[in-house]
Amino acid sequence: MNQPNSNANPNAPLTKTMDNIVALCRRKGFVFQSSEIYGGINGFWDYGPLGVELKRNLKEAWWHDIVRCPGRGPDGKIIDMVGVDCTIIMNPKVWVASGHAAGFADPMVDCRACKSRFRADHLLDLLKESKWVESLVLAVSENQASNVNFDVAWVNRWAVNKGKKLAPNLYIVKNPVMNLPAYSPDSGQQGLPMNWLLHLVAGSHAAGKPILPCPDCGGELTEPRQFNLMFQTYVGAVQSEDSMAYLRPETAQGIFANFKNVTDTSRVKVPFGIAQTGKAFRNEVTPRNFTFRSREFEQMEIEFFIRPDTAKEWYAYWRDARFNWWKSIGLAGENLQLREHDKDELAHYAKEGAGTSDIEYRFPFTAPGFGELEGVAHRTDFDLRQHAEHSGLGDKLKYFDQELQVKMQGQGVAKEEIAAKSKYFPHVIEPSAGADRGTLALLCEAFTPDPSRPSGVVMKFKPRLAPIKAGIYPLVNKDGMPEVAEKLYMELRGRYAVEYDEKQAIGKRYARMDESGTPFCFTIDGDTLKDQTVTVRHRDTLQQERIGLDKVGAFLAEKIGG
RNA sequence: GCGGGUGUAGCUCAACGGUAGAGCAUCAGAUUUCCAAUCUGAAUGUUAGGGGUUCGAGUCCCCUCACCCGCUCCA
């Protein structure tokens, strides 16, 4: 975000940089820093009067299009979708079952010499790829048949030559004349020969404990430290180990935990989806890039439950449907892309699945790269199985597919087989979107510098998403115009977010509308009083037209849609 | 967490270690006939916060916080 700030020169045209977008968000009341008057708090953001409308519009569009009016699936049938609203704090066993309690805590090590940081569980892999280790292994293996019982003299020789350049902070480079002990597989060291070699050159014998050197410089690493991304809290007034709980790191588990409740009460049948919006919390190591990586954020998640053998088609369906949805709300240009994950970046539960893809937006701070808006993943039956096991419900958590049962009965399948196959754990396609990231993408997409306008910038939100749909203004604050404008405002405000303003010159009011992204202005002028028409001012084109005073509501309904 | 940088009114910036200011924006009144118009007036600061040096600190020193950049991390 360290882009040149065009505000430094008030005469220079505004540019589409993150600094300028953040400044507009602050100035117009889209986004504020949380607890700003106390100096803020890292990784937390508030939405102001305009921002809350924008984010609500995004979430409501999602809820409307996903839960109320989902389309037809790949099977041609109307999609079955219901919603839930689960608590942020759940029984801590949920996070043991989901794997978050263990998996969200990454042990990290730091290099004391060069200050690099690594994941402790990636250390060996990083070392194998390290330049100085490559050189060392080459030097050692060139000079003997076995890399197990090598001569320590060769290691010392490497240390004073190549090692000095490649790994300046390595133990044996700093202590090249030491008498190295004879490490061998029989001396109690565990693991691969690579390990012994690394422990040897890192001076493990001197430190009295097995330590590994820094992949970058060979320096001494700190003990692994836990970086737990889960927010902890306590339930009840007394804090103790027993009362410890977590703020959810994702909303998905509330859906899985309620799977049985929903199927028992709502008459949904596989394939069907459960949708939820809500806050989630992660102690990110580095909150960065405005609201993009916040520690408190809101998700819009669907868990779509399917027969395992239909995973491919449903995965493809949701991937494309979600991509098109983001297009439909205004992220239509080249800044939106769909990216299929490579196998090696898949989450543990998705390795065997039909795939994972990200819907990504090119934010000013990621450009020319992209940042994730939504992930669509085939989660297999991992979560339901985990909850079946950890809750003790076992097979009771399985879905009973009566349609399948009837079908198999018709085919004359054996009774035992029908009993076994008609109860199963459905697989899951999970489209998981970020509401705050979506809002941020809408803000970035809308931000359009325009030197020809007094405001210098116009926020081109689609009417459906715009925080304010229309401004209703008397051209001048007299001659009966305010009365007519106020009456129109009172008629419209029950249905639409509209604004009434009678102060200052009309040009100033239009300019403010450009910055808040209001797509239409209805201006009551002298002619209105004669022929009952008003001027419509279009934000994007600056063009004006006249329509009947009684047509304004229908005009908005048509333009906003939905 | 590590390293580097930044922090003065809503914004953009001034102020030699010696009384914190300007422009724009905002608000009020007047004016008015379609794009930040004009006139008059008003409000605005614990100089990020705390401590220290000094007769005196926005300015020098230390600590904390926040933000930015790089590293790291990112189910």
XYZ file of C-alpha atoms (C1' of nucleotides) in Angstrom:
637
model
C 0.000 0.000 0.000
C 3.013 2.222 -0.166
C 1.887 3.804 -3.356
C 2.395 7.456 -4.161
C -0.355 9.447 -2.555
C -1.922 11.703 -5.118
C -3.489 13.763 -2.346
C -0.066 15.253 -1.720
C -0.771 17.487 -4.662
C -4.403 18.600 -4.521
C -4.344 19.525 -8.218
C -3.121 16.121 -9.407
C -5.835 13.725 -10.542
C -6.782 11.080 -8.018
C -5.374 7.633 -8.762
C -6.803 4.227 -7.947
C -4.413 3.314 -5.168
C -5.199 1.551 -1.902
C -4.188 4.666 0.024
C -6.817 6.691 -1.791
C -9.470 4.008 -1.382
C -8.761 3.742 2.341
C -8.865 7.532 2.643
C -12.247 7.698 0.928
C -13.597 4.890 3.115
C -12.543 6.816 6.189
C -13.713 10.212 4.949
C -17.136 9.114 3.701
C -17.903 6.699 6.530
C -17.505 3.327 4.861
C -14.851 1.847 7.145
C -13.243 3.063 10.352
C -10.527 1.529 12.415
C -11.975 -0.228 15.438
C -11.615 1.686 18.732
C -9.903 4.469 16.849
C -10.138 7.000 19.683
C -8.018 4.674 21.822
C -5.385 4.274 19.138
C -7.127 1.447 17.336
C -6.520 -2.263 17.613
C -4.585 -4.221 15.050
C -6.681 -6.383 12.775
C -10.137 -5.060 13.655
C -12.311 -2.728 11.598
C -15.702 -1.044 11.935
C -18.195 -0.221 9.215
C -19.609 3.295 9.214
C -23.035 4.478 8.020
C -22.309 3.867 4.332
C -20.202 0.750 4.850
C -22.833 -1.037 6.881
C -25.404 -0.492 4.123
C -22.994 -1.809 1.503
C -22.098 -4.896 3.521
C -25.740 -5.559 4.392
C -26.662 -5.292 0.731
C -23.962 -7.817 -0.113
C -25.100 -10.258 2.577
C -28.749 -9.795 1.717
C -28.077 -10.344 -1.971
C -26.243 -13.531 -1.037
C -29.026 -14.731 1.269
C -31.675 -13.888 -1.300
C -29.897 -15.611 -4.174
C -28.655 -18.605 -2.162
C -31.300 -19.394 0.424
C -34.513 -17.850 -0.895
C -34.082 -18.222 -4.637
C -31.437 -20.791 -5.488
C -31.543 -21.910 -9.114
C -31.623 -25.362 -10.614
C -28.814 -27.814 -10.026
C -27.006 -30.019 -12.533
C -29.819 -32.559 -12.088
C -32.320 -29.994 -13.376
C -34.187 -29.809 -10.077
C -34.736 -26.686 -7.999
C -32.063 -26.582 -5.328
C -33.084 -27.293 -1.750
C -31.507 -24.752 0.612
C -32.180 -23.748 4.224
C -30.439 -21.398 6.616
C -29.186 -21.545 10.181
C -27.681 -19.037 12.596
C -25.341 -20.749 15.039
C -23.455 -19.422 18.040
C -19.906 -18.199 17.880
C -18.953 -20.170 20.987
C -19.558 -23.903 20.783
C -18.615 -26.920 22.829
C -14.804 -27.068 22.591
C -15.014 -30.699 21.463
C -16.282 -29.368 18.122
C -12.810 -27.969 17.431
C -11.101 -31.162 18.474
C -13.303 -33.065 16.016
C -12.792 -30.564 13.187
C -9.039 -30.622 13.647
C -8.763 -26.902 14.405
C -7.670 -27.346 18.018
C -4.559 -29.205 16.866
C -4.130 -28.068 13.292
C -4.548 -24.356 13.810
C -1.557 -24.271 16.135
C 1.622 -24.153 14.083
C 4.915 -24.465 15.920
C 7.336 -21.882 14.571
C 11.085 -21.371 14.933
C 13.119 -18.201 14.425
C 16.746 -17.890 13.439
C 18.657 -15.992 16.112
C 21.252 -14.858 13.573
C 19.369 -13.796 10.439
C 15.869 -13.398 11.965
C 14.153 -15.633 9.416
C 11.101 -17.571 10.558
C 10.060 -21.080 9.595
C 7.360 -23.567 10.401
C 9.007 -26.210 12.552
C 7.288 -29.038 10.704
C 8.577 -27.724 7.370
C 12.142 -27.349 8.579
C 13.588 -30.571 7.229
C 12.066 -30.009 3.803
C 13.397 -26.474 3.724
C 16.838 -27.710 4.730
C 16.863 -30.319 1.978
C 16.277 -27.517 -0.528
C 18.763 -25.185 1.117
C 21.791 -24.145 -0.908
C 24.339 -24.722 1.790
C 22.972 -28.170 2.648
C 23.099 -29.127 -1.013
C 26.728 -28.069 -1.131
C 27.545 -29.898 2.089
C 25.889 -33.123 1.002
C 27.726 -32.951 -2.299
C 31.073 -32.408 -0.568
C 30.509 -35.302 1.810
C 29.092 -37.810 -0.643
C 31.767 -37.117 -3.273
C 34.425 -38.398 -0.978
C 33.102 -41.639 0.386
C 30.917 -44.521 -0.552
C 28.504 -44.227 2.334
C 26.978 -41.025 3.645
C 26.644 -42.690 7.049
C 30.177 -43.243 8.262
C 31.776 -40.261 6.653
C 35.050 -38.753 7.697
C 34.600 -35.671 9.821
C 37.667 -34.175 8.213
C 35.739 -33.684 5.001
C 33.069 -31.813 6.882
C 35.611 -29.545 8.476
C 37.229 -28.921 5.138
C 33.859 -27.943 3.657
C 33.268 -25.670 6.608
C 36.377 -23.545 6.081
C 35.815 -23.295 2.315
C 32.322 -23.326 0.840
C 30.520 -23.355 4.161
C 32.028 -20.030 5.100
C 30.268 -18.337 2.196
C 27.005 -20.259 2.082
C 26.253 -20.707 5.787
C 28.222 -18.058 7.693
C 26.347 -18.601 10.948
C 26.627 -22.387 11.050
C 28.166 -23.897 14.176
C 31.033 -25.747 12.505
C 31.804 -22.782 10.298
C 32.240 -20.669 13.390
C 34.129 -23.460 15.217
C 36.046 -25.117 12.380
C 38.867 -26.667 14.420
C 36.726 -28.588 16.845
C 37.076 -32.283 17.275
C 33.802 -33.616 15.902
C 32.436 -36.688 17.602
C 31.789 -39.726 15.467
C 28.074 -39.694 14.844
C 26.663 -42.921 13.495
C 23.328 -44.692 13.352
C 24.404 -46.752 16.338
C 25.122 -43.827 18.600
C 21.503 -43.362 19.447
C 20.569 -40.783 16.815
C 17.218 -41.371 15.209
C 16.128 -40.623 11.691
C 17.750 -40.299 8.293
C 21.447 -39.781 7.674
C 20.538 -36.250 6.627
C 19.445 -35.611 10.183
C 22.721 -36.767 11.719
C 24.701 -34.679 9.338
C 22.630 -31.610 10.116
C 22.751 -32.157 13.859
C 26.466 -32.677 13.578
C 27.189 -29.424 11.764
C 24.723 -27.507 13.937
C 26.657 -28.504 17.040
C 23.971 -30.587 18.692
C 26.577 -32.388 20.767
C 27.802 -29.052 22.089
C 24.334 -27.780 22.852
C 23.418 -31.019 24.572
C 20.174 -31.378 22.633
C 19.200 -32.117 19.064
C 18.943 -28.839 17.187
C 18.694 -28.018 13.509
C 20.393 -25.095 11.779
C 18.750 -22.262 9.842
C 18.107 -23.170 6.184
C 19.161 -19.695 5.107
C 22.347 -18.975 7.021
C 23.051 -21.994 9.217
C 22.430 -19.971 12.378
C 20.990 -21.185 15.634
C 17.201 -21.528 15.782
C 14.946 -20.837 18.735
C 12.870 -23.534 20.394
C 9.611 -24.148 18.474
C 6.920 -21.776 19.710
C 3.196 -22.306 19.349
C 1.326 -19.870 17.155
C -2.256 -20.675 17.993
C -4.652 -18.992 15.620
C -7.685 -19.850 17.773
C -9.173 -17.160 20.025
C -9.660 -18.486 23.533
C -12.218 -17.410 26.067
C -13.916 -18.717 29.189
C -17.542 -19.678 29.632
C -18.899 -18.694 33.022
C -17.571 -16.242 35.544
C -14.864 -18.530 36.890
C -11.866 -19.047 34.668
C -10.423 -22.514 34.694
C -9.178 -25.194 32.344
C -12.655 -26.735 32.363
C -14.414 -23.551 31.294
C -12.092 -22.777 28.390
C -13.761 -22.331 25.008
C -12.967 -20.922 21.593
C -14.439 -18.276 19.343
C -15.185 -20.134 16.126
C -12.541 -19.889 13.394
C -15.165 -20.756 10.776
C -18.951 -20.904 10.647
C -18.944 -24.259 8.870
C -18.761 -26.385 12.011
C -22.004 -24.924 13.339
C -23.662 -26.295 10.221
C -22.097 -29.751 10.573
C -22.978 -29.891 14.254
C -26.588 -29.116 13.341
C -26.753 -31.525 10.428
C -28.963 -34.014 12.274
C -31.206 -31.282 13.681
C -31.843 -29.850 10.245
C -32.495 -33.179 8.523
C -34.772 -34.233 11.385
C -36.883 -31.083 11.302
C -36.946 -29.495 7.877
C -37.817 -32.230 5.343
C -34.728 -31.500 3.247
C -33.477 -34.346 1.106
C -30.039 -34.971 -0.352
C -28.911 -33.061 -2.355
C -29.540 -30.006 -0.187
C -27.650 -27.120 1.341
C -27.435 -25.356 4.680
C -26.335 -21.742 4.581
C -25.103 -19.401 7.250
C -23.601 -15.948 7.584
C -21.737 -14.923 10.678
C -18.608 -13.730 12.384
C -15.507 -15.866 12.700
C -12.234 -15.196 14.477
C -8.617 -16.026 13.740
C -5.519 -14.745 15.471
C -3.719 -13.992 12.243
C 0.028 -13.592 12.580
C -0.008 -10.487 10.437
C -3.289 -8.669 9.841
C -2.585 -6.674 6.705
C -4.079 -4.933 3.742
C -6.941 -2.965 5.284
C -9.900 -5.264 6.027
C -8.580 -8.082 3.824
C -6.997 -10.088 6.618
C -8.831 -9.166 9.798
C -8.852 -11.086 13.055
C -12.622 -10.727 13.295
C -14.394 -11.260 9.995
C -17.675 -12.408 8.554
C -18.278 -15.457 6.432
C -21.054 -16.466 4.068
C -20.909 -20.230 3.951
C -22.835 -23.011 2.289
C -22.422 -26.663 3.138
C -24.066 -28.532 0.302
C -24.734 -32.192 1.098
C -24.701 -34.659 -1.776
C -24.477 -38.331 -2.639
C -20.767 -39.205 -2.838
C -21.009 -40.326 -6.460
C -22.326 -36.926 -7.573
C -19.393 -34.925 -6.169
C -17.840 -34.038 -9.512
C -20.913 -32.479 -11.066
C -21.949 -30.624 -7.918
C -18.436 -29.312 -7.363
C -18.364 -27.965 -10.918
C -21.853 -26.543 -10.485
C -21.056 -24.575 -7.330
C -17.666 -23.422 -8.560
C -19.251 -21.894 -11.659
C -22.411 -20.677 -9.938
C -20.450 -18.810 -7.304
C -18.070 -17.324 -9.863
C -21.005 -16.056 -11.879
C -22.679 -14.678 -8.783
C -19.731 -12.430 -7.991
C -19.848 -11.255 -11.590
C -23.545 -10.502 -11.260
C -23.051 -8.137 -8.337
C -20.542 -6.031 -10.191
C -17.131 -7.725 -10.179
C -17.465 -8.311 -13.870
C -14.124 -7.306 -15.265
C -10.732 -8.941 -15.571
C -10.137 -8.323 -11.899
C -12.125 -11.449 -11.080
C -10.740 -14.891 -11.764
C -11.442 -18.516 -10.977
C -8.406 -20.545 -9.968
C -8.327 -24.308 -9.534
C -5.984 -25.428 -6.755
C -2.962 -27.584 -7.414
C -3.018 -30.917 -5.605
C -0.295 -29.933 -3.156
C -2.125 -26.912 -1.777
C -5.256 -28.861 -0.897
C -6.399 -29.111 2.701
C -6.083 -32.510 4.370
C -9.806 -33.249 4.019
C -9.885 -32.346 0.337
C -6.983 -34.468 -0.930
C -9.245 -37.253 -2.151
C -11.988 -34.957 -3.372
C -13.238 -33.603 -6.647
C -11.189 -30.448 -6.204
C -10.858 -27.013 -4.659
C -10.925 -23.666 -6.371
C -10.667 -20.062 -5.327
C -12.635 -17.161 -6.667
C -10.114 -14.364 -6.565
C -10.105 -10.619 -7.013
C -7.200 -8.476 -8.090
C -7.054 -5.921 -5.286
C -4.811 -2.883 -5.665
C -2.598 -4.335 -2.909
C -2.345 -7.798 -4.505
C -1.926 -6.635 -8.104
C -0.706 -8.012 -10.367
C -1.644 -10.994 -8.150
C -5.040 -11.903 -6.776
C -6.582 -12.333 -3.320
C -9.152 -14.910 -2.290
C -12.827 -13.913 -2.088
C -14.355 -17.346 -1.841
C -13.147 -20.925 -1.761
C -15.183 -23.756 -3.224
C -14.040 -27.108 -1.850
C -15.168 -30.691 -1.974
C -14.738 -31.533 1.713
C -15.748 -35.171 1.205
C -17.487 -36.616 4.287
C -14.579 -35.672 6.522
C -16.434 -33.348 8.901
C -19.539 -35.460 9.407
C -17.391 -38.529 10.073
C -15.284 -36.612 12.552
C -18.376 -35.406 14.418
C -19.931 -38.855 14.302
C -16.834 -40.249 15.956
C -16.157 -37.510 18.512
C -19.781 -37.007 19.538
C -20.327 -40.729 19.979
C -23.345 -40.601 17.686
C -21.658 -42.836 15.179
C -23.979 -44.147 12.485
C -26.892 -42.171 13.938
C -25.389 -39.133 12.254
C -25.673 -40.845 8.882
C -28.262 -39.661 6.402
C -31.072 -42.062 5.559
C -31.689 -41.796 1.812
C -35.254 -43.058 1.343
C -35.279 -42.162 -2.332
C -32.268 -44.338 -2.875
C -33.865 -47.101 -0.834
C -36.992 -47.070 -2.957
C -34.949 -46.979 -6.132
C -32.859 -49.972 -5.070
C -35.957 -51.864 -4.009
C -37.332 -51.323 -7.489
C -34.133 -52.693 -8.951
C -34.435 -55.829 -6.835
C -31.282 -55.183 -4.844
C -30.739 -57.494 -1.882
C -32.167 -56.356 1.458
C -28.803 -56.324 3.227
C -27.263 -54.227 0.504
C -30.140 -51.760 0.579
C -29.808 -51.402 4.329
C -26.079 -50.791 4.017
C -26.177 -48.371 1.093
C -29.214 -46.260 1.917
C -27.563 -44.927 5.078
C -24.410 -42.942 4.516
C -22.451 -39.831 5.317
C -23.182 -37.331 2.550
C -20.249 -35.636 0.899
C -20.028 -31.867 1.077
C -19.324 -29.125 -1.432
C -18.444 -26.004 0.517
C -18.618 -22.571 -1.102
C -17.185 -20.350 1.641
C -17.116 -16.632 0.948
C -15.750 -13.683 2.872
C -18.327 -10.945 3.434
C -15.692 -8.382 4.372
C -13.460 -9.346 1.493
C -16.442 -9.127 -0.831
C -17.294 -5.690 0.516
C -13.699 -4.606 0.042
C -13.688 -5.906 -3.525
C -16.894 -3.971 -4.223
C -15.268 -0.820 -2.837
C -12.139 -1.300 -4.936
C -14.104 -2.123 -8.068
C -16.409 0.872 -7.623
C -13.615 3.382 -7.024
C -13.298 5.262 -10.307
C -11.163 8.384 -10.579
C -12.701 11.025 -12.843
C -10.826 14.311 -13.123
C -13.761 15.897 -14.945
C -15.904 15.748 -11.831
C -15.699 18.165 -8.934
C -15.325 15.226 -6.536
C -12.477 13.729 -8.572
C -13.859 10.262 -7.942
C -17.091 8.377 -8.397
C -18.045 5.134 -6.653
C -19.732 3.050 -9.326
C -21.642 0.512 -7.247
C -24.303 -1.489 -8.992
C -27.686 -0.042 -7.925
C -28.538 -3.275 -6.102
C -25.445 -2.946 -3.899
C -25.280 0.847 -3.535
C -25.532 1.986 0.102
C -27.927 4.779 -0.858
C -30.167 4.199 -3.859
C -31.194 7.761 -4.525
C -30.913 11.332 -3.349
C -34.042 13.439 -3.326
C -33.327 17.139 -3.605
C -35.216 20.361 -4.093
C -33.248 22.367 -6.643
C -33.492 25.376 -4.377
C -34.687 25.552 -0.829
C -37.839 27.610 -1.452
C -40.881 28.106 -3.696
C -42.621 24.973 -2.469
C -39.885 22.631 -3.743
C -38.770 21.338 -0.329
C -42.327 20.322 0.504
C -42.698 18.240 -2.665
C -39.237 16.676 -2.257
C -39.874 15.805 1.372
C -43.160 14.154 0.479
C -41.447 12.053 -2.194
C -38.728 11.135 0.286
C -41.287 9.968 2.861
C -42.998 7.803 0.241
C -39.799 6.127 -0.877
C -37.854 5.617 2.336
C -39.902 2.675 3.532
C -38.809 0.656 0.523
C -35.409 2.050 -0.381
C -32.410 3.581 1.310
C -32.850 7.151 0.090
C -31.538 10.472 1.292
C -33.113 13.899 1.488
C -30.948 17.014 1.389
C -31.968 20.618 0.863
C -28.780 22.347 1.915
C -26.211 24.078 -0.278
C -25.901 24.268 -4.048
C -27.198 21.405 -6.161
C -23.736 20.775 -7.650
C -22.284 20.164 -4.226
C -25.012 17.669 -3.400
C -24.423 15.832 -6.685
C -20.692 15.712 -6.010
C -21.298 14.157 -2.600
C -23.543 11.552 -4.200
C -20.740 10.607 -6.588
C -18.462 9.859 -3.661
C -21.030 7.820 -1.761
C -21.902 5.913 -4.927
C -25.567 6.868 -5.091
C -26.718 5.887 -8.586
C -29.695 8.261 -8.949
C -30.794 11.701 -7.845
C -34.335 13.006 -8.186
C -34.419 16.773 -8.295
C -37.583 18.772 -7.775
C -37.479 22.054 -9.673
C -39.818 24.772 -10.904
C -41.235 22.544 -13.625
C -42.199 19.885 -11.101
C -44.728 22.268 -9.625
C -46.258 22.856 -13.086
C -46.202 19.421 -14.767
C -45.445 16.926 -11.977
C -42.152 15.713 -13.437
C -38.709 15.470 -11.818
C -35.140 15.379 -13.116
C -33.304 12.075 -12.800
C -29.569 12.505 -12.643
C -27.559 9.402 -13.531
C -24.360 8.972 -11.540
C -22.326 7.103 -14.143
C -23.201 9.096 -17.263
C -24.054 12.460 -15.678
C -27.037 12.508 -18.020
C -30.404 13.812 -16.995
C -33.915 12.864 -17.989
C -37.361 13.837 -16.810
C -39.876 11.349 -15.496
C -43.233 11.716 -13.818
C -43.241 12.302 -10.073
C -45.546 9.288 -9.747
C -43.125 7.075 -11.731
C -40.173 7.447 -9.381
C -40.972 4.351 -7.296
C -41.377 2.164 -10.390
C -38.175 3.622 -11.841
C -36.204 2.589 -8.757
C -37.824 -0.845 -8.631
C -36.787 -1.493 -12.209
C -33.224 -0.208 -11.806
C -32.476 -1.902 -8.515
C -34.083 -5.221 -9.365
C -34.228 -8.178 -7.043
C 6.920 -11.980 16.269
C 11.748 -9.731 13.509
C 13.884 -5.505 10.611
C 12.991 -0.583 8.418
C 9.740 3.770 8.062
C 5.673 7.046 9.564
C 2.406 9.664 13.294
C 0.508 17.996 13.918
C -7.452 20.028 12.771
C -11.867 15.573 8.887
C -8.018 16.063 4.487
C -3.236 18.236 2.442
C 0.630 20.479 4.843
C 3.341 24.755 7.913
C 5.567 26.159 12.682
C 14.732 27.935 14.322
C 14.102 24.176 21.408
C 10.352 30.014 22.752
C 2.149 32.175 21.885
C 0.285 25.539 17.367
C -1.200 28.128 11.881
C -3.021 28.084 6.536
C -5.844 26.133 2.439
C -9.654 22.781 1.414
C -13.666 20.202 3.590
C -17.553 20.784 7.569
C -21.558 23.681 10.016
C -25.000 28.166 10.373
C -27.318 32.434 7.943
C -28.120 35.034 3.328
C -28.488 34.139 -1.823
C -30.388 30.819 -5.757
C -33.187 27.742 -11.023
C -28.916 21.707 -12.468
C -22.947 19.738 -11.245
C -17.931 21.208 -4.930
C -21.156 28.908 -7.336
C -21.158 33.648 -4.226
C -21.232 36.600 0.426
C -21.046 36.685 5.883
C -19.954 34.124 10.117
C -18.703 29.718 13.294
C -16.500 25.412 15.171
C -12.130 22.323 15.091
C -6.064 20.111 18.355
C -4.252 16.378 25.543
C 0.875 17.804 18.276
C -0.828 9.157 18.662
C -0.227 7.928 24.277
C 3.152 7.875 28.514
C 7.793 9.104 30.752
C 12.557 11.846 30.673
C 16.254 16.064 29.508
C 15.407 21.509 29.732
C 13.831 27.806 32.600
C 10.898 26.149 28.345
C 9.582 20.147 24.020
C 5.338 19.478 18.135
C 10.850 19.772 17.795
C 15.990 16.133 21.656
C 16.049 10.998 24.376
C 13.373 6.394 26.149
C 8.970 3.212 26.352
C 4.098 1.939 24.488
C 0.294 1.998 20.608
C -1.325 2.279 15.608
C -0.393 2.314 10.468
C 2.883 1.382 6.049
C 6.918 -1.667 3.615
C 9.872 -6.247 3.756
C 10.302 -11.166 6.158
C 7.072 -14.809 8.250
C 2.162 -16.901 8.348
C -2.532 -17.744 6.073
C -8.021 -24.804 6.317
